[in-house]
Amino acid sequence: MSFSVDVKTELCRAPLSRKCCAQAEAYGVLLYCNTFHAAQARIVTENGAFAQRLPLLFKKAFRLTFDSLPQGGGKQVFEVLEPDKLAALHQTFGTDPRAVALHVNFAMLEESCCRAAFLRGAFLAGGSVTDPRKGYHLELATSHHSVSREVLALMRELDQEPKSAQRKGNAVIYFKQSEKIEDFLTCVGAPLAAMEVMNAKLERDLRGKVNRRVNCDAANLDKAVEAAMSQVEAIRRLEKAGTLITLPDKLREAAALRLAHPEDTLAQLAQRCDPPITKSALNHRLRKLVELGRG
């Protein structure tokens, strides 16, 4: 099951308690569904929860039943074909069925709860969202370009900042930031999905920090190994030249410890000195040995 399906299933659990909100949600559905004009309203969905909600939604909103219902699985088609029912829908929304372009009647969306319900209906009919573990993208697509422009303005009034585009004849409003997607999902009634987006982002950020830390540790380890090898080579050269035995006791001790424990870190090696010394002091002695070995 996809994340989009999960989100729509959660949205369909929202109660149909207020008629004004039911009408606003149905309005969003009709403006973002497959077809809505003077001769037909046609809603197509593959989401089972949405298919179960639609008859209840239209009954609550308009006391209206569909003229055509789904005939089996797969894509489920709901249609309103009777002229009287279609006229009642257009009258409710204050739209002119003969108009070339549909527009949003903002008088239907004066209350904040109705605006949220409207956007919920729009997402149920024409929306999708990517699994946040793979990426961040939520969009609403409709063939009604005027509607899309007006919904974009509505969302900006709600302090949401989506972007817009044209794709295959459709007008698309979309988000690509996880925080914006969280805000939208919370607004329309999917707080659990919003939390999942947040958790996915936290997990991704944590994984990135761990990877950076591992890479940093690996780089530091490589540097430490390279330094230790240089120290061993320098000490071997001093030993071969007979110079090592002439050096001060502290340098000879450091040389002996490095040869005996080539894989130790500076801190570990410093603790092996008698008496133990600081890492900085040991580093100074080893650097001196490397300088002498190069000479």
PDB file of C-alpha atoms in Angstrom:
ATOM      1  CA  MET A   1       0.000   0.000   0.000  1.00  0.00           C
ATOM      2  CA  SER A   2       1.412   3.418  -0.979  1.00  0.00           C
ATOM      3  CA  PHE A   3       1.808   6.389   1.329  1.00  0.00           C
ATOM      4  CA  SER A   4      -0.784   8.308  -0.741  1.00  0.00           C
ATOM      5  CA  VAL A   5      -3.312   5.555  -0.099  1.00  0.00           C
ATOM      6  CA  ASP A   6      -2.549   5.649   3.621  1.00  0.00           C
ATOM      7  CA  VAL A   7      -3.019   9.433   3.700  1.00  0.00           C
ATOM      8  CA  LYS A   8      -6.349   9.298   1.875  1.00  0.00           C
ATOM      9  CA  THR A   9      -7.530   6.464   4.107  1.00  0.00           C
ATOM     10  CA  GLU A  10      -6.744   8.598   7.163  1.00  0.00           C
ATOM     11  CA  LEU A  11      -8.545  11.593   5.633  1.00  0.00           C
ATOM     12  CA  CYS A  12     -11.637   9.478   5.027  1.00  0.00           C
ATOM     13  CA  ARG A  13     -11.918   8.858   8.767  1.00  0.00           C
ATOM     14  CA  ALA A  14     -12.791  12.544   9.303  1.00  0.00           C
ATOM     15  CA  PRO A  15     -16.376  12.736  10.619  1.00  0.00           C
ATOM     16  CA  LEU A  16     -19.150  14.138   8.430  1.00  0.00           C
ATOM     17  CA  SER A  17     -20.730  16.131  11.221  1.00  0.00           C
ATOM     18  CA  ARG A  18     -21.416  19.562   9.674  1.00  0.00           C
ATOM     19  CA  LYS A  19     -23.356  20.090   6.464  1.00  0.00           C
ATOM     20  CA  CYS A  20     -21.339  23.186   5.498  1.00  0.00           C
ATOM     21  CA  CYS A  21     -18.069  21.240   5.761  1.00  0.00           C
ATOM     22  CA  ALA A  22     -19.542  18.301   3.852  1.00  0.00           C
ATOM     23  CA  GLN A  23     -20.546  20.677   1.059  1.00  0.00           C
ATOM     24  CA  ALA A  24     -17.095  22.284   1.065  1.00  0.00           C
ATOM     25  CA  GLU A  25     -15.387  18.878   0.869  1.00  0.00           C
ATOM     26  CA  ALA A  26     -17.700  17.774  -1.953  1.00  0.00           C
ATOM     27  CA  TYR A  27     -16.944  21.075  -3.710  1.00  0.00           C
ATOM     28  CA  GLY A  28     -13.224  20.277  -3.576  1.00  0.00           C
ATOM     29  CA  VAL A  29     -13.914  16.798  -4.892  1.00  0.00           C
ATOM     30  CA  LEU A  30     -15.943  18.082  -7.856  1.00  0.00           C
ATOM     31  CA  LEU A  31     -13.419  20.760  -8.843  1.00  0.00           C
ATOM     32  CA  TYR A  32     -10.564  18.231  -8.774  1.00  0.00           C
ATOM     33  CA  CYS A  33     -12.361  15.113 -10.045  1.00  0.00           C
ATOM     34  CA  ASN A  34     -12.355  13.599 -13.518  1.00  0.00           C
ATOM     35  CA  THR A  35     -15.323  15.560 -14.945  1.00  0.00           C
ATOM     36  CA  PHE A  36     -17.673  18.283 -13.694  1.00  0.00           C
ATOM     37  CA  HIS A  37     -19.817  20.302 -16.120  1.00  0.00           C
ATOM     38  CA  ALA A  38     -23.446  20.912 -17.018  1.00  0.00           C
ATOM     39  CA  ALA A  39     -24.092  17.408 -18.368  1.00  0.00           C
ATOM     40  CA  GLN A  40     -22.103  15.194 -15.995  1.00  0.00           C
ATOM     41  CA  ALA A  41     -20.207  14.875 -12.725  1.00  0.00           C
ATOM     42  CA  ARG A  42     -17.811  11.915 -12.881  1.00  0.00           C
ATOM     43  CA  ILE A  43     -15.502  10.888 -10.032  1.00  0.00           C
ATOM     44  CA  VAL A  44     -12.959   8.125 -10.571  1.00  0.00           C
ATOM     45  CA  THR A  45     -10.913   6.600  -7.761  1.00  0.00           C
ATOM     46  CA  GLU A  46      -8.952   3.479  -6.894  1.00  0.00           C
ATOM     47  CA  ASN A  47      -9.009   4.227  -3.180  1.00  0.00           C
ATOM     48  CA  GLY A  48     -11.422   1.982  -1.317  1.00  0.00           C
ATOM     49  CA  ALA A  49     -11.886   4.294   1.654  1.00  0.00           C
ATOM     50  CA  PHE A  50     -12.667   7.250  -0.615  1.00  0.00           C
ATOM     51  CA  ALA A  51     -15.115   5.117  -2.610  1.00  0.00           C
ATOM     52  CA  GLN A  52     -16.952   4.251   0.620  1.00  0.00           C
ATOM     53  CA  ARG A  53     -16.986   7.867   1.747  1.00  0.00           C
ATOM     54  CA  LEU A  54     -18.347   9.422  -1.462  1.00  0.00           C
ATOM     55  CA  PRO A  55     -22.006   8.253  -1.203  1.00  0.00           C
ATOM     56  CA  LEU A  56     -22.125   9.296   2.471  1.00  0.00           C
ATOM     57  CA  LEU A  57     -20.490  12.650   1.668  1.00  0.00           C
ATOM     58  CA  PHE A  58     -22.943  13.548  -1.118  1.00  0.00           C
ATOM     59  CA  LYS A  59     -25.914  12.386   0.930  1.00  0.00           C
ATOM     60  CA  LYS A  60     -24.816  14.583   3.854  1.00  0.00           C
ATOM     61  CA  ALA A  61     -23.983  17.561   1.635  1.00  0.00           C
ATOM     62  CA  PHE A  62     -26.900  17.502  -0.835  1.00  0.00           C
ATOM     63  CA  ARG A  63     -29.223  14.608   0.082  1.00  0.00           C
ATOM     64  CA  LEU A  64     -28.176  13.295  -3.290  1.00  0.00           C
ATOM     65  CA  THR A  65     -27.505   9.769  -4.564  1.00  0.00           C
ATOM     66  CA  PHE A  66     -25.266   8.877  -7.502  1.00  0.00           C
ATOM     67  CA  ASP A  67     -26.894   7.787 -10.738  1.00  0.00           C
ATOM     68  CA  SER A  68     -24.070   5.369 -11.528  1.00  0.00           C
ATOM     69  CA  LEU A  69     -22.049   3.411  -8.971  1.00  0.00           C
ATOM     70  CA  PRO A  70     -18.905   1.256  -9.312  1.00  0.00           C
ATOM     71  CA  GLN A  71     -19.241  -2.168 -10.863  1.00  0.00           C
ATOM     72  CA  GLY A  72     -16.430  -4.125  -9.222  1.00  0.00           C
ATOM     73  CA  GLY A  73     -12.811  -3.509  -8.258  1.00  0.00           C
ATOM     74  CA  GLY A  74     -10.037  -1.505  -9.865  1.00  0.00           C
ATOM     75  CA  LYS A  75     -11.014   1.982 -10.918  1.00  0.00           C
ATOM     76  CA  GLN A  76     -14.322   2.871  -9.281  1.00  0.00           C
ATOM     77  CA  VAL A  77     -16.551   5.344 -11.114  1.00  0.00           C
ATOM     78  CA  PHE A  78     -19.301   7.487  -9.562  1.00  0.00           C
ATOM     79  CA  GLU A  79     -21.527   9.591 -11.812  1.00  0.00           C
ATOM     80  CA  VAL A  80     -24.280  12.162 -11.486  1.00  0.00           C
ATOM     81  CA  LEU A  81     -26.186  12.389 -14.774  1.00  0.00           C
ATOM     82  CA  GLU A  82     -29.721  13.569 -14.010  1.00  0.00           C
ATOM     83  CA  PRO A  83     -30.173  17.226 -15.034  1.00  0.00           C
ATOM     84  CA  ASP A  84     -32.086  18.128 -11.846  1.00  0.00           C
ATOM     85  CA  LYS A  85     -29.287  16.782  -9.619  1.00  0.00           C
ATOM     86  CA  LEU A  86     -26.590  18.544 -11.627  1.00  0.00           C
ATOM     87  CA  ALA A  87     -28.582  21.791 -11.522  1.00  0.00           C
ATOM     88  CA  ALA A  88     -28.868  21.422  -7.727  1.00  0.00           C
ATOM     89  CA  LEU A  89     -25.071  21.000  -7.443  1.00  0.00           C
ATOM     90  CA  HIS A  90     -24.356  24.081  -9.532  1.00  0.00           C
ATOM     91  CA  GLN A  91     -26.982  26.067  -7.626  1.00  0.00           C
ATOM     92  CA  THR A  92     -25.444  25.085  -4.279  1.00  0.00           C
ATOM     93  CA  PHE A  93     -22.012  26.264  -5.406  1.00  0.00           C
ATOM     94  CA  GLY A  94     -23.333  29.351  -7.204  1.00  0.00           C
ATOM     95  CA  THR A  95     -21.729  28.309 -10.483  1.00  0.00           C
ATOM     96  CA  ASP A  96     -23.011  28.803 -14.013  1.00  0.00           C
ATOM     97  CA  PRO A  97     -23.134  25.371 -15.714  1.00  0.00           C
ATOM     98  CA  ARG A  98     -22.946  27.096 -19.106  1.00  0.00           C
ATOM     99  CA  ALA A  99     -19.719  28.959 -18.268  1.00  0.00           C
ATOM    100  CA  VAL A 100     -16.604  27.983 -20.190  1.00  0.00           C
ATOM    101  CA  ALA A 101     -14.401  27.985 -17.070  1.00  0.00           C
ATOM    102  CA  LEU A 102     -15.164  27.035 -13.493  1.00  0.00           C
ATOM    103  CA  HIS A 103     -14.186  29.300 -10.602  1.00  0.00           C
ATOM    104  CA  VAL A 104     -14.000  28.885  -6.836  1.00  0.00           C
ATOM    105  CA  ASN A 105     -16.936  30.432  -4.988  1.00  0.00           C
ATOM    106  CA  PHE A 106     -15.146  31.763  -1.890  1.00  0.00           C
ATOM    107  CA  ALA A 107     -18.505  32.434  -0.207  1.00  0.00           C
ATOM    108  CA  MET A 108     -18.637  28.650   0.329  1.00  0.00           C
ATOM    109  CA  LEU A 109     -15.317  28.791   2.193  1.00  0.00           C
ATOM    110  CA  GLU A 110     -15.668  31.579   4.731  1.00  0.00           C
ATOM    111  CA  GLU A 111     -15.112  29.364   7.784  1.00  0.00           C
ATOM    112  CA  SER A 112     -11.646  27.888   8.463  1.00  0.00           C
ATOM    113  CA  CYS A 113     -13.168  24.423   8.953  1.00  0.00           C
ATOM    114  CA  CYS A 114     -14.800  24.653   5.511  1.00  0.00           C
ATOM    115  CA  ARG A 115     -11.520  25.695   3.897  1.00  0.00           C
ATOM    116  CA  ALA A 116      -9.790  22.670   5.418  1.00  0.00           C
ATOM    117  CA  ALA A 117     -12.636  20.424   4.249  1.00  0.00           C
ATOM    118  CA  PHE A 118     -12.447  21.904   0.735  1.00  0.00           C
ATOM    119  CA  LEU A 119      -8.715  21.178   0.498  1.00  0.00           C
ATOM    120  CA  ARG A 120      -9.314  17.684   1.877  1.00  0.00           C
ATOM    121  CA  GLY A 121     -11.817  17.010  -0.910  1.00  0.00           C
ATOM    122  CA  ALA A 122      -9.437  18.421  -3.513  1.00  0.00           C
ATOM    123  CA  PHE A 123      -6.647  16.137  -2.295  1.00  0.00           C
ATOM    124  CA  LEU A 124      -8.896  13.072  -2.160  1.00  0.00           C
ATOM    125  CA  ALA A 125      -9.975  13.613  -5.778  1.00  0.00           C
ATOM    126  CA  GLY A 126      -6.856  15.067  -7.398  1.00  0.00           C
ATOM    127  CA  GLY A 127      -3.977  14.793  -4.973  1.00  0.00           C
ATOM    128  CA  SER A 128      -0.984  12.559  -4.363  1.00  0.00           C
ATOM    129  CA  VAL A 129       2.009  12.527  -2.022  1.00  0.00           C
ATOM    130  CA  THR A 130       5.347  10.722  -2.270  1.00  0.00           C
ATOM    131  CA  ASP A 131       6.533   8.296   0.407  1.00  0.00           C
ATOM    132  CA  PRO A 132       8.640  10.600   2.645  1.00  0.00           C
ATOM    133  CA  ARG A 133      11.298   7.885   2.960  1.00  0.00           C
ATOM    134  CA  LYS A 134      11.958   8.358  -0.758  1.00  0.00           C
ATOM    135  CA  GLY A 135      11.417  12.093  -1.210  1.00  0.00           C
ATOM    136  CA  TYR A 136       9.166  15.055  -0.507  1.00  0.00           C
ATOM    137  CA  HIS A 137       6.456  15.906  -3.041  1.00  0.00           C
ATOM    138  CA  LEU A 138       2.747  16.599  -2.548  1.00  0.00           C
ATOM    139  CA  GLU A 139       0.526  17.900  -5.317  1.00  0.00           C
ATOM    140  CA  LEU A 140      -3.025  18.774  -6.343  1.00  0.00           C
ATOM    141  CA  ALA A 141      -3.863  18.503 -10.042  1.00  0.00           C
ATOM    142  CA  THR A 142      -6.961  19.691 -11.909  1.00  0.00           C
ATOM    143  CA  SER A 143      -7.906  20.374 -15.505  1.00  0.00           C
ATOM    144  CA  HIS A 144      -9.569  23.636 -14.397  1.00  0.00           C
ATOM    145  CA  HIS A 145      -6.771  26.193 -14.626  1.00  0.00           C
ATOM    146  CA  SER A 146      -8.799  29.062 -13.154  1.00  0.00           C
ATOM    147  CA  VAL A 147      -9.674  26.879 -10.177  1.00  0.00           C
ATOM    148  CA  SER A 148      -6.004  26.032  -9.612  1.00  0.00           C
ATOM    149  CA  ARG A 149      -5.000  29.723  -9.616  1.00  0.00           C
ATOM    150  CA  GLU A 150      -7.738  30.554  -7.126  1.00  0.00           C
ATOM    151  CA  VAL A 151      -6.901  27.596  -4.856  1.00  0.00           C
ATOM    152  CA  LEU A 152      -3.271  28.730  -4.940  1.00  0.00           C
ATOM    153  CA  ALA A 153      -4.404  32.143  -3.651  1.00  0.00           C
ATOM    154  CA  LEU A 154      -6.567  30.470  -0.997  1.00  0.00           C
ATOM    155  CA  MET A 155      -3.652  28.377   0.264  1.00  0.00           C
ATOM    156  CA  ARG A 156      -1.426  31.455   0.468  1.00  0.00           C
ATOM    157  CA  GLU A 157      -4.074  33.118   2.624  1.00  0.00           C
ATOM    158  CA  LEU A 158      -3.675  30.103   4.938  1.00  0.00           C
ATOM    159  CA  ASP A 159       0.098  30.814   5.171  1.00  0.00           C
ATOM    160  CA  GLN A 160       0.922  27.898   2.888  1.00  0.00           C
ATOM    161  CA  GLU A 161       3.331  28.627   0.048  1.00  0.00           C
ATOM    162  CA  PRO A 162       2.921  26.015  -2.694  1.00  0.00           C
ATOM    163  CA  LYS A 163       4.389  26.329  -6.148  1.00  0.00           C
ATOM    164  CA  SER A 164       2.491  25.879  -9.423  1.00  0.00           C
ATOM    165  CA  ALA A 165       3.166  24.276 -12.791  1.00  0.00           C
ATOM    166  CA  GLN A 166       1.454  22.995 -15.939  1.00  0.00           C
ATOM    167  CA  ARG A 167       1.644  19.310 -16.779  1.00  0.00           C
ATOM    168  CA  LYS A 168      -0.116  17.408 -19.586  1.00  0.00           C
ATOM    169  CA  GLY A 169      -2.940  19.923 -19.777  1.00  0.00           C
ATOM    170  CA  ASN A 170      -3.451  20.002 -16.006  1.00  0.00           C
ATOM    171  CA  ALA A 171      -2.714  22.799 -13.554  1.00  0.00           C
ATOM    172  CA  VAL A 172      -0.654  21.521 -10.640  1.00  0.00           C
ATOM    173  CA  ILE A 173      -0.071  22.988  -7.180  1.00  0.00           C
ATOM    174  CA  TYR A 174       2.760  21.298  -5.287  1.00  0.00           C
ATOM    175  CA  PHE A 175       5.032  21.299  -2.247  1.00  0.00           C
ATOM    176  CA  LYS A 176       8.585  19.961  -2.095  1.00  0.00           C
ATOM    177  CA  GLN A 177       9.517  20.919   1.480  1.00  0.00           C
ATOM    178  CA  SER A 178       8.810  18.426   4.255  1.00  0.00           C
ATOM    179  CA  GLU A 179       7.628  21.137   6.676  1.00  0.00           C
ATOM    180  CA  LYS A 180       5.110  22.494   4.145  1.00  0.00           C
ATOM    181  CA  ILE A 181       3.796  18.990   3.480  1.00  0.00           C
ATOM    182  CA  GLU A 182       3.436  18.406   7.236  1.00  0.00           C
ATOM    183  CA  ASP A 183       1.471  21.668   7.576  1.00  0.00           C
ATOM    184  CA  PHE A 184      -0.849  20.806   4.677  1.00  0.00           C
ATOM    185  CA  LEU A 185      -1.553  17.270   5.923  1.00  0.00           C
ATOM    186  CA  THR A 186      -2.270  18.568   9.417  1.00  0.00           C
ATOM    187  CA  CYS A 187      -4.590  21.256   8.007  1.00  0.00           C
ATOM    188  CA  VAL A 188      -6.704  18.822   5.969  1.00  0.00           C
ATOM    189  CA  GLY A 189      -7.020  16.252   8.764  1.00  0.00           C
ATOM    190  CA  ALA A 190      -4.136  13.765   8.446  1.00  0.00           C
ATOM    191  CA  PRO A 191      -1.968  14.399  11.553  1.00  0.00           C
ATOM    192  CA  LEU A 192      -0.688  10.812  11.640  1.00  0.00           C
ATOM    193  CA  ALA A 193       0.613  11.116   8.084  1.00  0.00           C
ATOM    194  CA  ALA A 194       2.163  14.494   8.972  1.00  0.00           C
ATOM    195  CA  MET A 195       3.942  12.821  11.895  1.00  0.00           C
ATOM    196  CA  GLU A 196       5.221  10.109   9.567  1.00  0.00           C
ATOM    197  CA  VAL A 197       6.698  12.787   7.270  1.00  0.00           C
ATOM    198  CA  MET A 198       8.350  14.405  10.296  1.00  0.00           C
ATOM    199  CA  ASN A 199       9.748  11.074  11.537  1.00  0.00           C
ATOM    200  CA  ALA A 200      11.090  10.228   8.079  1.00  0.00           C
ATOM    201  CA  LYS A 201      12.867  13.590   7.934  1.00  0.00           C
ATOM    202  CA  LEU A 202      14.368  13.093  11.405  1.00  0.00           C
ATOM    203  CA  GLU A 203      15.501   9.598  10.440  1.00  0.00           C
ATOM    204  CA  ARG A 204      17.038  10.885   7.208  1.00  0.00           C
ATOM    205  CA  ASP A 205      18.814  13.728   9.037  1.00  0.00           C
ATOM    206  CA  LEU A 206      20.108  11.331  11.695  1.00  0.00           C
ATOM    207  CA  ARG A 207      21.343   8.904   9.051  1.00  0.00           C
ATOM    208  CA  GLY A 208      23.120  11.770   7.296  1.00  0.00           C
ATOM    209  CA  LYS A 209      24.802  12.851  10.540  1.00  0.00           C
ATOM    210  CA  VAL A 210      25.901   9.279  11.270  1.00  0.00           C
ATOM    211  CA  ASN A 211      27.305   8.892   7.759  1.00  0.00           C
ATOM    212  CA  ARG A 212      29.183  12.172   8.047  1.00  0.00           C
ATOM    213  CA  ARG A 213      30.550  11.128  11.437  1.00  0.00           C
ATOM    214  CA  VAL A 214      31.605   7.734  10.106  1.00  0.00           C
ATOM    215  CA  ASN A 215      33.283   9.351   7.103  1.00  0.00           C
ATOM    216  CA  CYS A 216      35.028  11.843   9.370  1.00  0.00           C
ATOM    217  CA  ASP A 217      36.175   9.102  11.747  1.00  0.00           C
ATOM    218  CA  ALA A 218      37.401   7.028   8.812  1.00  0.00           C
ATOM    219  CA  ALA A 219      39.343   9.998   7.445  1.00  0.00           C
ATOM    220  CA  ASN A 220      40.877  10.663  10.854  1.00  0.00           C
ATOM    221  CA  LEU A 221      41.783   6.986  11.198  1.00  0.00           C
ATOM    222  CA  ASP A 222      43.450   7.036   7.791  1.00  0.00           C
ATOM    223  CA  LYS A 223      45.478  10.078   8.833  1.00  0.00           C
ATOM    224  CA  ALA A 224      46.474   8.412  12.111  1.00  0.00           C
ATOM    225  CA  VAL A 225      47.553   5.204  10.343  1.00  0.00           C
ATOM    226  CA  GLU A 226      49.531   7.190   7.780  1.00  0.00           C
ATOM    227  CA  ALA A 227      51.259   9.182  10.548  1.00  0.00           C
ATOM    228  CA  ALA A 228      52.086   6.011  12.491  1.00  0.00           C
ATOM    229  CA  MET A 229      53.609   4.405   9.379  1.00  0.00           C
ATOM    230  CA  SER A 230      55.747   7.498   8.784  1.00  0.00           C
ATOM    231  CA  GLN A 231      56.913   7.359  12.389  1.00  0.00           C
ATOM    232  CA  VAL A 232      57.831   3.668  12.180  1.00  0.00           C
ATOM    233  CA  GLU A 233      59.729   4.201   8.914  1.00  0.00           C
ATOM    234  CA  ALA A 234      61.685   7.126  10.400  1.00  0.00           C
ATOM    235  CA  ILE A 235      62.540   5.133  13.520  1.00  0.00           C
ATOM    236  CA  ARG A 236      63.722   2.189  11.393  1.00  0.00           C
ATOM    237  CA  ARG A 237      66.001   4.523   9.429  1.00  0.00           C
ATOM    238  CA  LEU A 238      67.464   5.931  12.651  1.00  0.00           C
ATOM    239  CA  GLU A 239      67.933   2.412  13.967  1.00  0.00           C
ATOM    240  CA  LYS A 240      69.644   1.274  10.758  1.00  0.00           C
ATOM    241  CA  ALA A 241      71.950   4.296  10.772  1.00  0.00           C
ATOM    242  CA  GLY A 242      72.943   3.648  14.393  1.00  0.00           C
ATOM    243  CA  THR A 243      71.592   7.071  15.396  1.00  0.00           C
ATOM    244  CA  LEU A 244      68.703   5.887  17.570  1.00  0.00           C
ATOM    245  CA  ILE A 245      70.926   4.645  20.371  1.00  0.00           C
ATOM    246  CA  THR A 246      72.541   8.102  20.699  1.00  0.00           C
ATOM    247  CA  LEU A 247      69.226   9.953  21.216  1.00  0.00           C
ATOM    248  CA  PRO A 248      67.930  11.179  24.601  1.00  0.00           C
ATOM    249  CA  ASP A 249      66.050   8.689  26.785  1.00  0.00           C
ATOM    250  CA  LYS A 250      62.651  10.315  26.142  1.00  0.00           C
ATOM    251  CA  LEU A 251      63.011   9.997  22.366  1.00  0.00           C
ATOM    252  CA  ARG A 252      64.268   6.409  22.614  1.00  0.00           C
ATOM    253  CA  GLU A 253      61.305   5.524  24.852  1.00  0.00           C
ATOM    254  CA  ALA A 254      58.858   7.030  22.348  1.00  0.00           C
ATOM    255  CA  ALA A 255      60.565   5.140  19.508  1.00  0.00           C
ATOM    256  CA  ALA A 256      60.433   1.839  21.367  1.00  0.00           C
ATOM    257  CA  LEU A 257      56.756   2.253  22.222  1.00  0.00           C
ATOM    258  CA  ARG A 258      55.808   3.148  18.627  1.00  0.00           C
ATOM    259  CA  LEU A 259      57.665   0.101  17.241  1.00  0.00           C
ATOM    260  CA  ALA A 260      56.059  -2.160  19.835  1.00  0.00           C
ATOM    261  CA  HIS A 261      52.525  -0.740  19.378  1.00  0.00           C
ATOM    262  CA  PRO A 262      52.212   0.556  15.790  1.00  0.00           C
ATOM    263  CA  GLU A 263      48.372   0.509  15.872  1.00  0.00           C
ATOM    264  CA  ASP A 264      47.965   2.533  19.090  1.00  0.00           C
ATOM    265  CA  THR A 265      46.574   6.059  18.995  1.00  0.00           C
ATOM    266  CA  LEU A 266      48.638   8.890  20.438  1.00  0.00           C
ATOM    267  CA  ALA A 267      46.479   8.888  23.558  1.00  0.00           C
ATOM    268  CA  GLN A 268      46.994   5.139  24.101  1.00  0.00           C
ATOM    269  CA  LEU A 269      50.715   5.382  23.468  1.00  0.00           C
ATOM    270  CA  ALA A 270      51.053   8.365  25.816  1.00  0.00           C
ATOM    271  CA  GLN A 271      49.574   6.295  28.637  1.00  0.00           C
ATOM    272  CA  ARG A 272      52.198   3.580  28.103  1.00  0.00           C
ATOM    273  CA  CYS A 273      55.029   6.001  28.877  1.00  0.00           C
ATOM    274  CA  ASP A 274      56.695   5.763  32.295  1.00  0.00           C
ATOM    275  CA  PRO A 275      55.414   7.941  33.788  1.00  0.00           C
ATOM    276  CA  PRO A 276      52.399   8.617  31.482  1.00  0.00           C
ATOM    277  CA  ILE A 277      52.592  11.879  29.551  1.00  0.00           C
ATOM    278  CA  THR A 278      50.148  14.026  27.597  1.00  0.00           C
ATOM    279  CA  LYS A 279      49.201  13.260  24.024  1.00  0.00           C
ATOM    280  CA  SER A 280      50.684  16.599  22.990  1.00  0.00           C
ATOM    281  CA  ALA A 281      54.041  15.790  24.592  1.00  0.00           C
ATOM    282  CA  LEU A 282      54.226  12.394  22.900  1.00  0.00           C
ATOM    283  CA  ASN A 283      53.236  13.910  19.565  1.00  0.00           C
ATOM    284  CA  HIS A 284      56.119  16.394  19.925  1.00  0.00           C
ATOM    285  CA  ARG A 285      58.613  13.540  20.538  1.00  0.00           C
ATOM    286  CA  LEU A 286      57.375  11.501  17.575  1.00  0.00           C
ATOM    287  CA  ARG A 287      57.531  14.530  15.276  1.00  0.00           C
ATOM    288  CA  LYS A 288      61.121  15.049  16.380  1.00  0.00           C
ATOM    289  CA  LEU A 289      61.936  11.423  15.515  1.00  0.00           C
ATOM    290  CA  VAL A 290      60.366  11.852  12.042  1.00  0.00           C
ATOM    291  CA  GLU A 291      62.421  15.024  11.453  1.00  0.00           C
ATOM    292  CA  LEU A 292      65.626  13.251  12.513  1.00  0.00           C
ATOM    293  CA  GLY A 293      64.758  10.225  10.361  1.00  0.00           C
ATOM    294  CA  ARG A 294      64.361  12.426   7.299  1.00  0.00           C
ATOM    295  CA  GLY A 295      67.738  14.048   7.894  1.00  0.00           C
TER     296      GLY A 295
END
